[in-house]
């Protein structure tokens, strides 16, 4: 994927230095060597007995953070970016839109300048839409997954105006 994106040319323009990416997902493995020095403490909204946004039982949030900011064995698109993990679910399930909305607002309020929303809902949700609008109103770039199946059409939150859809 990095060759396809001409990442060497991209890194001549920016490596993500000074960018804080809120990863609203399953948490991020705080001990992953490719993310060393790139992680903020974050927030865990998953209602686990021992909350910790720097724990990822599923691996999905860590994979997303790696695609963004890995700088070790693997190389991310923005290897100098900082990751602000927000765990809204402990598993790879789509999760609760209200909890995701809460995580979005918290990430914006805590310095995120970009949001990575690697989840998709088939139906719109007013709480999630308001959180997206809040982020956009605060000049935060919102990038959201379009879904994993090409026949599903554009899903939410990628379908909201102003959101960058990614596959």
Coordinates of N, CA, C and O in Angstrom, one line a residue:
X1 N 0.8 -1.2 0.0 CA 0.0 0.0 0.0 C 0.9 1.3 0.0 O 0.5 2.2 -0.6
X2 N 2.0 1.2 0.7 CA 2.9 2.4 0.7 C 3.4 2.7 -0.6 O 3.6 3.9 -1.0
X3 N 3.8 1.7 -1.4 CA 4.2 2.0 -2.8 C 3.1 2.6 -3.6 O 3.4 3.6 -4.4
X4 N 1.9 2.1 -3.5 CA 0.8 2.6 -4.2 C 0.5 4.1 -3.9 O 0.2 4.9 -4.8
X5 N 0.8 4.4 -2.6 CA 0.5 5.8 -2.2 C 1.7 6.7 -2.5 O 1.7 7.9 -2.1
X6 N 2.8 6.2 -3.1 CA 4.0 7.0 -3.3 C 4.5 7.6 -2.0 O 4.7 8.8 -1.9
X7 N 4.6 6.8 -0.9 CA 4.8 7.3 0.4 C 6.1 8.1 0.5 O 6.2 9.0 1.3
X8 N 7.1 7.7 -0.3 CA 8.4 8.4 -0.2 C 8.2 9.9 -0.6 O 8.8 10.8 0.0
X9 N 7.4 10.1 -1.6 CA 7.1 11.5 -2.1 C 6.3 12.2 -1.0 O 6.4 13.4 -0.8
X10 N 5.3 11.5 -0.5 CA 4.4 12.1 0.6 C 5.3 12.5 1.8 O 5.1 13.6 2.3
X11 N 6.2 11.7 2.2 CA 7.0 12.0 3.3 C 8.0 13.2 3.1 O 8.5 13.8 4.1
X12 N 8.2 13.6 1.9 CA 8.9 14.8 1.6 C 8.1 16.0 1.9 O 8.7 17.1 2.2
X13 N 6.8 15.9 1.9 CA 5.9 17.0 2.2 C 5.5 17.0 3.7 O 5.6 18.0 4.4
X14 N 5.2 15.8 4.2 CA 4.8 15.7 5.6 C 4.9 14.2 6.1 O 4.6 13.3 5.4
X15 N 5.4 14.1 7.4 CA 5.4 12.8 8.1 C 4.4 12.8 9.2 O 4.4 11.8 10.0
X16 N 3.6 13.8 9.3 CA 2.6 13.8 10.4 C 3.1 14.5 11.7 O 2.4 14.5 12.7
X17 N 4.3 15.1 11.6 CA 4.8 15.7 12.9 C 3.9 16.8 13.3 O 3.4 17.6 12.6
X18 N 3.5 16.8 14.6 CA 2.6 17.7 15.2 C 1.2 17.4 15.1 O 0.3 18.1 15.6
X19 N 0.8 16.3 14.4 CA -0.6 15.9 14.2 C -0.9 14.9 15.3 O -0.2 13.9 15.6
X20 N -2.1 15.1 15.9 CA -2.6 14.1 16.9 C -3.8 13.5 16.3 O -4.8 14.1 15.9
X21 N -3.7 12.1 16.1 CA -4.8 11.4 15.5 C -5.6 10.6 16.6 O -5.0 9.8 17.2
X22 N -6.8 11.0 16.7 CA -7.7 10.2 17.6 C -8.2 9.0 17.0 O -8.8 9.0 15.9
X23 N -7.8 7.8 17.5 CA -8.2 6.5 17.0 C -9.4 6.0 17.8 O -9.1 5.5 19.0
X24 N -10.6 6.1 17.3 CA -11.8 5.7 18.1 C -12.0 4.2 17.7 O -12.5 3.9 16.6
X25 N -11.7 3.3 18.6 CA -11.6 1.9 18.2 C -11.6 1.0 19.4 O -12.3 1.3 20.4
X26 N -10.8 -0.1 19.4 CA -10.7 -1.1 20.4 C -9.6 -0.8 21.4 O -9.2 -1.7 22.1
X27 N -9.0 0.4 21.4 CA -7.8 0.6 22.2 C -6.6 0.4 21.3 O -6.7 0.0 20.1
X28 N -5.4 0.7 21.8 CA -4.2 0.5 21.1 C -3.2 -0.1 22.1 O -3.1 0.3 23.2
X29 N -2.5 -1.1 21.6 CA -1.5 -1.8 22.4 C -0.3 -0.9 22.8 O 0.5 -0.6 21.9
X30 N -0.3 -0.5 24.0 CA 0.7 0.5 24.5 C 2.1 -0.1 24.5 O 3.1 0.7 24.5
X31 N 2.3 -1.4 24.3 CA 3.6 -2.0 24.3 C 4.1 -2.3 22.9 O 5.2 -2.9 22.8
X32 N 3.3 -2.0 21.9 CA 3.7 -2.4 20.5 C 5.0 -1.6 20.1 O 5.0 -0.3 20.2
X33 N 6.1 -2.3 19.8 CA 7.3 -1.6 19.5 C 7.3 -0.6 18.3 O 8.0 0.4 18.3
X34 N 6.4 -0.9 17.3 CA 6.3 0.0 16.2 C 5.6 1.3 16.5 O 5.6 2.3 15.7
X35 N 5.0 1.4 17.7 CA 4.3 2.6 18.1 C 4.9 3.3 19.3 O 4.4 4.2 19.9
X36 N 6.1 2.8 19.7 CA 6.9 3.4 20.8 C 7.0 4.9 20.6 O 7.5 5.4 19.6
X37 N 6.7 5.7 21.7 CA 6.9 7.1 21.6 C 5.8 7.8 20.8 O 5.9 9.1 20.7
X38 N 4.8 7.1 20.4 CA 3.8 7.7 19.5 C 2.4 7.7 20.2 O 1.4 8.2 19.6
X39 N 2.3 7.3 21.4 CA 1.0 7.1 22.1 C 0.8 8.0 23.2 O 1.6 8.1 24.1
X40 N -0.4 8.6 23.3 CA -0.9 9.3 24.5 C -1.7 8.4 25.3 O -2.2 7.3 24.8
X41 N -2.0 8.7 26.6 CA -2.7 7.8 27.4 C -4.1 7.5 26.9 O -4.6 6.3 27.0
X42 N -4.9 8.4 26.4 CA -6.2 8.1 25.8 C -7.3 7.9 26.9 O -7.1 8.3 28.1
X43 N -8.4 7.3 26.4 CA -9.6 7.1 27.3 C -10.2 5.8 26.9 O -10.3 5.5 25.7
X44 N -10.7 5.1 27.9 CA -11.4 3.8 27.7 C -12.9 4.0 28.1 O -13.2 4.3 29.3
X45 N -13.8 3.9 27.1 CA -15.2 4.1 27.4 C -15.9 2.7 27.3 O -17.1 2.7 27.1
X46 N -15.2 1.6 27.3 CA -15.8 0.3 27.1 C -16.4 -0.3 28.3 O -16.9 -1.4 28.2
X47 N -16.4 0.4 29.4 CA -17.0 -0.1 30.7 C -16.4 -1.4 31.2 O -17.0 -2.2 31.8
X48 N -15.1 -1.6 30.9 CA -14.4 -2.8 31.5 C -14.1 -2.5 32.9 O -14.0 -1.3 33.3
X49 N -13.9 -3.5 33.7 CA -13.6 -3.4 35.1 C -12.3 -2.6 35.3 O -12.2 -1.8 36.2
X50 N -11.3 -2.8 34.5 CA -10.0 -2.1 34.6 C -9.8 -1.4 33.3 O -9.2 -1.9 32.3
X51 N -10.3 -0.2 33.1 CA -10.2 0.6 31.9 C -8.8 0.9 31.5 O -8.0 1.3 32.4
X52 N -8.5 0.8 30.3 CA -7.1 1.1 29.8 C -7.2 1.2 28.3 O -7.2 0.2 27.6
X53 N -7.1 2.4 27.8 CA -7.1 2.7 26.3 C -5.8 2.1 25.7 O -5.7 2.0 24.4
X54 N -4.8 1.9 26.5 CA -3.5 1.3 25.9 C -3.4 -0.2 26.0 O -2.4 -0.8 26.2
X55 N -4.6 -0.8 26.0 CA -4.8 -2.2 25.9 C -5.7 -2.5 24.8 O -6.7 -1.8 24.6
X56 N -5.4 -3.5 24.0 CA -6.2 -3.8 22.8 C -6.4 -5.3 22.7 O -5.5 -6.1 22.3
X57 N -7.5 -5.8 23.2 CA -7.8 -7.3 23.3 C -8.1 -7.8 21.9 O -8.0 -9.0 21.6
X58 N -8.5 -7.0 21.0 CA -9.0 -7.4 19.7 C -7.9 -7.2 18.6 O -7.8 -8.0 17.7
X59 N -7.1 -6.2 18.7 CA -6.0 -5.9 17.7 C -6.4 -4.9 16.7 O -5.5 -4.4 16.0
X60 N -7.7 -4.6 16.5 CA -8.1 -3.7 15.4 C -7.6 -2.3 15.6 O -7.1 -1.7 14.7
X61 N -7.8 -1.8 16.8 CA -7.3 -0.4 17.0 C -5.8 -0.3 16.8 O -5.3 0.7 16.3
X62 N -5.0 -1.3 17.3 CA -3.6 -1.3 17.1 C -3.2 -1.3 15.6 O -2.3 -0.6 15.2
X63 N -4.0 -2.1 14.9 CA -3.7 -2.2 13.4 C -4.0 -0.8 12.8 O -3.2 -0.4 11.9
X64 N -5.0 -0.2 13.1 CA -5.3 1.1 12.6 C -4.3 2.2 13.0 O -3.8 2.9 12.1
X65 N -3.8 2.1 14.2 CA -2.8 3.0 14.7 C -1.5 2.8 13.9 O -0.8 3.7 13.6
X66 N -1.2 1.5 13.7 CA 0.0 1.1 12.9 C 0.0 1.6 11.5 O 1.0 2.1 11.0
X67 N -1.2 1.5 10.8 CA -1.3 2.0 9.5 C -1.0 3.5 9.5 O -0.5 4.1 8.5
X68 N -1.4 4.2 10.5 CA -1.2 5.6 10.6 C 0.2 6.0 11.0 O 0.9 6.8 10.3
X69 N 0.7 5.5 12.1 CA 1.9 6.0 12.8 C 3.0 5.0 13.1 O 4.0 5.4 13.8
X70 N 3.0 3.8 12.6 CA 4.1 2.9 12.8 C 5.4 3.5 12.4 O 5.5 4.1 11.3
X71 N 6.4 3.2 13.2 CA 7.7 3.7 12.8 C 8.7 2.7 13.5 O 9.3 3.0 14.6
X72 N 8.9 1.6 12.9 CA 9.8 0.5 13.4 C 10.0 -0.5 12.3 O 10.4 -0.2 11.2
X73 N 9.5 -1.7 12.6 CA 9.5 -2.8 11.6 C 8.6 -2.5 10.5 O 8.8 -2.8 9.3
X74 N 7.5 -1.9 10.8 CA 6.5 -1.4 9.8 C 6.5 0.1 9.7 O 7.0 0.8 10.7
X75 N 6.1 0.7 8.7 CA 6.1 2.1 8.5 C 4.6 2.6 8.2 O 4.0 2.0 7.3
X76 N 4.2 3.5 8.9 CA 2.9 4.1 8.7 C 2.9 5.2 7.7 O 3.9 5.7 7.3
X77 N 1.7 5.7 7.4 CA 1.5 6.8 6.5 C 2.0 8.1 7.1 O 2.6 8.9 6.4
X78 N 1.9 8.2 8.4 CA 2.3 9.4 9.1 C 3.2 9.0 10.3 O 2.7 9.1 11.4
X79 N 4.4 8.5 10.1 CA 5.2 7.9 11.2 C 5.6 8.9 12.3 O 6.0 8.4 13.4
X80 N 5.4 10.2 12.1 CA 5.7 11.1 13.2 C 4.5 11.7 13.9 O 4.5 12.5 14.7
X81 N 3.3 11.1 13.5 CA 2.0 11.6 14.1 C 2.0 10.9 15.5 O 2.6 9.9 15.8
X82 N 1.1 11.5 16.4 CA 0.9 11.0 17.7 C -0.5 10.4 17.7 O -1.5 11.0 17.2
X83 N -0.7 9.3 18.4 CA -2.0 8.6 18.5 C -2.6 8.8 19.8 O -2.0 8.7 20.9
X84 N -3.9 9.3 19.8 CA -4.7 9.4 21.0 C -5.8 8.3 20.9 O -6.8 8.5 20.3
X85 N -5.5 7.2 21.6 CA -6.5 6.1 21.6 C -7.7 6.3 22.4 O -7.6 6.8 23.5
X86 N -8.9 6.0 21.8 CA -10.1 6.0 22.6 C -10.8 4.7 22.3 O -11.3 4.4 21.2
X87 N -10.9 3.9 23.4 CA -11.5 2.6 23.3 C -13.0 2.8 23.5 O -13.4 3.2 24.6
X88 N -13.8 2.4 22.5 CA -15.3 2.5 22.7 C -15.9 1.1 22.7 O -17.0 0.9 23.0
X89 N -15.1 0.1 22.3 CA -15.5 -1.3 22.4 C -14.3 -2.2 22.6 O -13.2 -1.8 22.1
X90 N -14.4 -3.2 23.3 CA -13.2 -4.1 23.6 C -13.0 -5.1 22.5 O -12.0 -5.8 22.4
X91 N -14.0 -5.3 21.6 CA -13.9 -6.3 20.6 C -14.1 -5.6 19.2 O -14.4 -4.4 19.1
X92 N -13.9 -6.3 18.1 CA -14.0 -5.8 16.8 C -15.4 -5.5 16.3 O -15.7 -5.1 15.2
X93 N -16.4 -5.7 17.2 CA -17.8 -5.4 16.9 C -18.0 -3.9 16.5 O -17.2 -3.1 17.0
X94 N -19.0 -3.6 15.7 CA -19.2 -2.2 15.3 C -19.2 -1.3 16.5 O -18.7 -0.2 16.4
X95 N -19.8 -1.7 17.6 CA -19.9 -0.8 18.7 C -21.1 0.0 18.8 O -21.9 0.1 17.9
X96 N -21.2 0.8 19.9 CA -22.4 1.6 20.2 C -22.1 3.0 19.6 O -21.1 3.7 20.0
X97 N -23.0 3.6 18.8 CA -22.8 4.9 18.2 C -22.8 6.0 19.3 O -22.0 6.9 19.1
X98 N -23.5 5.9 20.3 CA -23.5 6.9 21.4 C -22.1 6.9 22.1 O -21.6 8.0 22.4
X99 N -21.6 5.8 22.4 CA -20.3 5.7 23.0 C -19.2 6.2 22.0 O -18.3 6.9 22.4
X100 N -19.3 5.9 20.7 CA -18.4 6.4 19.7 C -18.5 8.0 19.6 O -17.5 8.6 19.5
X101 N -19.7 8.5 19.7 CA -19.9 9.9 19.7 C -19.2 10.6 20.9 O -18.6 11.6 20.8
X102 N -19.4 10.0 22.0 CA -18.7 10.5 23.3 C -17.2 10.5 23.1 O -16.5 11.4 23.4
X103 N -16.7 9.4 22.5 CA -15.2 9.3 22.2 C -14.8 10.3 21.2 O -13.7 10.9 21.4
X104 N -15.5 10.6 20.2 CA -15.2 11.6 19.2 C -15.1 13.0 19.9 O -14.1 13.7 19.8
X105 N -16.1 13.3 20.7 CA -16.1 14.7 21.4 C -14.9 14.7 22.3 O -14.2 15.8 22.4
X106 N -14.6 13.7 23.1 CA -13.5 13.7 24.0 C -12.2 13.9 23.3 O -11.3 14.7 23.7
X107 N -12.0 13.2 22.2 CA -10.8 13.3 21.4 C -10.6 14.7 20.9 O -9.5 15.2 21.0
X108 N -11.6 15.3 20.4 CA -11.5 16.7 19.9 C -11.2 17.6 21.0 O -10.3 18.4 20.9
X109 N -11.8 17.4 22.2 CA -11.6 18.3 23.3 C -10.2 18.1 23.9 O -9.7 18.9 24.7
X110 N -9.5 17.0 23.6 CA -8.2 16.6 24.1 C -7.1 16.7 23.1 O -6.1 16.1 23.2
X111 N -7.3 17.5 22.0 CA -6.3 17.8 21.1 C -6.2 17.1 19.8 O -5.3 17.4 19.0
X112 N -7.1 16.2 19.5 CA -7.0 15.5 18.2 C -7.3 16.5 17.1 O -8.2 17.3 17.1
X113 N -6.4 16.4 16.0 CA -6.6 17.2 14.8 C -7.1 16.4 13.7 O -7.5 17.0 12.6
X114 N -7.0 15.1 13.8 CA -7.5 14.2 12.8 C -8.2 13.1 13.6 O -7.7 12.7 14.7
X115 N -9.3 12.5 13.1 CA -10.0 11.4 13.7 C -9.9 10.2 12.7 O -10.2 10.4 11.5
X116 N -9.6 9.0 13.3 CA -9.7 7.8 12.5 C -10.9 7.0 13.1 O -10.9 6.5 14.2
X117 N -12.0 6.8 12.3 CA -13.2 6.1 12.7 C -13.3 4.9 11.8 O -13.9 4.9 10.7
X118 N -12.7 3.8 12.2 CA -12.6 2.6 11.3 C -13.8 1.7 11.7 O -13.6 0.5 12.1
X119 N -15.0 2.2 11.7 CA -16.2 1.5 11.9 C -17.3 2.0 11.0 O -17.1 3.1 10.5
X120 N -18.3 1.2 10.8 CA -19.4 1.7 9.9 C -20.8 1.2 10.4 O -20.9 0.0 10.8
X121 N -21.7 2.0 10.4 CA -23.1 1.7 10.7 C -24.0 1.8 9.5 O -23.8 2.7 8.7
X122 N -24.9 0.9 9.3 CA -25.8 1.0 8.1 C -26.8 2.1 8.2 O -27.3 2.5 7.2
X123 N -27.2 2.5 9.4 CA -28.2 3.6 9.6 C -27.6 4.8 10.2 O -26.6 4.7 11.0
X124 N -28.1 6.0 9.9 CA -27.6 7.2 10.5 C -28.0 7.2 12.0 O -28.9 6.6 12.4
X125 N -27.2 8.0 12.8 CA -27.5 8.1 14.2 C -27.3 9.6 14.6 O -26.2 10.2 14.3
X126 N -28.3 10.2 15.1 CA -28.2 11.7 15.4 C -27.1 12.1 16.4 O -26.5 13.1 16.2
X127 N -26.9 11.2 17.3 CA -25.8 11.5 18.3 C -24.5 11.5 17.6 O -23.6 12.3 17.9
X128 N -24.3 10.5 16.8 CA -23.0 10.3 16.1 C -22.8 11.5 15.1 O -21.8 12.1 15.0
X129 N -23.9 11.8 14.4 CA -23.9 12.9 13.5 C -23.5 14.2 14.1 O -22.7 15.0 13.6
X130 N -24.1 14.5 15.3 CA -23.7 15.7 16.1 C -22.3 15.7 16.5 O -21.6 16.8 16.4
X131 N -21.7 14.6 16.9 CA -20.3 14.5 17.2 C -19.4 14.8 16.0 O -18.4 15.4 16.2
X132 N -19.8 14.2 14.9 CA -19.1 14.5 13.7 C -19.1 16.0 13.4 O -18.0 16.6 13.0
X133 N -20.2 16.6 13.4 CA -20.4 18.0 13.2 C -19.5 18.8 14.2 O -18.9 19.8 13.8
X134 N -19.5 18.4 15.5 CA -18.7 19.0 16.5 C -17.2 19.0 16.1 O -16.5 20.0 16.2
X135 N -16.7 17.8 15.6 CA -15.4 17.7 15.2 C -15.1 18.6 14.0 O -14.1 19.4 14.0
X136 N -15.9 18.6 13.0 CA -15.7 19.4 11.8 C -15.8 20.9 12.2 O -15.0 21.7 11.7
X137 N -16.7 21.3 13.1 CA -16.7 22.7 13.5 C -15.5 23.1 14.3 O -15.2 24.3 14.4
X138 N -14.7 22.2 14.8 CA -13.4 22.5 15.4 C -12.2 22.2 14.5 O -11.1 22.0 15.0
X139 N -12.5 22.2 13.2 CA -11.4 22.1 12.2 C -10.7 20.7 12.3 O -9.5 20.7 12.0
X140 N -11.3 19.7 12.8 CA -10.7 18.4 12.8 C -11.1 17.6 11.6 O -12.2 17.6 11.1
X141 N -10.1 17.0 11.0 CA -10.3 16.2 9.8 C -10.9 14.8 10.3 O -10.3 14.2 11.1
X142 N -12.0 14.4 9.7 CA -12.6 13.2 10.1 C -12.5 12.2 8.9 O -13.0 12.4 7.8
X143 N -11.8 11.1 9.2 CA -11.7 10.0 8.2 C -12.4 8.8 8.7 O -12.2 8.3 9.9
X144 N -13.3 8.2 8.0 CA -14.2 7.1 8.4 C -14.2 6.0 7.4 O -14.2 6.3 6.2
X145 N -14.3 4.8 7.9 CA -14.4 3.6 7.0 C -15.7 3.6 6.2 O -16.7 4.0 6.8
X146 N -15.6 3.2 5.0 CA -16.8 3.1 4.1 C -17.5 1.8 4.2 O -18.6 1.6 3.7
X147 N -16.9 0.8 5.0 CA -17.5 -0.5 5.1 C -16.6 -1.5 4.4 O -15.7 -1.2 3.7
X148 N -16.8 -2.8 4.8 CA -15.9 -3.8 4.3 C -16.5 -4.6 3.1 O -15.8 -5.5 2.5
X149 N -17.7 -4.3 2.7 CA -18.3 -5.0 1.6 C -18.7 -4.0 0.5 O -19.5 -3.1 0.8
X150 N -18.3 -4.2 -0.7 CA -18.6 -3.2 -1.8 C -20.1 -3.1 -2.1 O -20.5 -2.0 -2.6
X151 N -20.9 -4.0 -1.8 CA -22.3 -3.9 -2.1 C -23.1 -3.3 -1.0 O -24.3 -3.1 -1.2
X152 N -22.5 -2.8 0.1 CA -23.2 -2.2 1.2 C -23.6 -0.7 0.9 O -24.4 -0.2 1.5
X153 N -22.9 -0.1 0.0 CA -23.0 1.3 -0.3 C -22.3 2.1 0.8 O -21.6 1.5 1.6
X154 N -22.4 3.3 0.8 CA -21.7 4.2 1.7 C -22.4 4.2 3.1 O -23.6 4.4 3.2
X155 N -21.6 3.8 4.1 CA -22.2 3.7 5.4 C -21.8 4.9 6.3 O -21.1 5.8 5.9
X156 N -22.4 4.9 7.5 CA -22.2 6.0 8.4 C -21.1 5.6 9.4 O -21.0 4.5 9.9
X157 N -20.2 6.6 9.8 CA -20.2 8.0 9.6 C -19.6 8.5 8.3 O -19.7 9.7 8.0
X158 N -19.1 7.6 7.4 CA -18.5 8.1 6.2 C -19.5 8.8 5.3 O -19.1 9.7 4.5
X159 N -20.8 8.5 5.4 CA -21.8 9.1 4.6 C -22.2 10.5 5.0 O -22.9 11.2 4.3
X160 N -21.7 11.0 6.2 CA -22.1 12.3 6.6 C -21.3 13.4 5.8 O -20.1 13.1 5.5
X161 N -21.9 14.5 5.5 CA -21.2 15.6 4.8 C -19.9 16.0 5.6 O -19.9 16.1 6.8
X162 N -18.8 16.2 4.8 CA -17.6 16.7 5.4 C -16.6 15.6 5.8 O -15.5 15.9 6.1
X163 N -17.1 14.3 5.8 CA -16.2 13.2 6.3 C -15.5 12.6 5.1 O -16.1 12.4 4.0
X164 N -14.2 12.3 5.3 CA -13.4 11.7 4.2 C -13.6 10.1 4.4 O -13.4 9.6 5.4
X165 N -14.2 9.5 3.4 CA -14.4 8.1 3.4 C -13.1 7.3 2.9 O -12.4 7.7 2.0
X166 N -12.8 6.3 3.7 CA -11.6 5.5 3.4 C -11.9 4.0 3.3 O -12.8 3.5 4.0
X167 N -11.2 3.3 2.4 CA -11.4 1.9 2.3 C -10.1 1.2 2.4 O -9.0 1.7 2.2

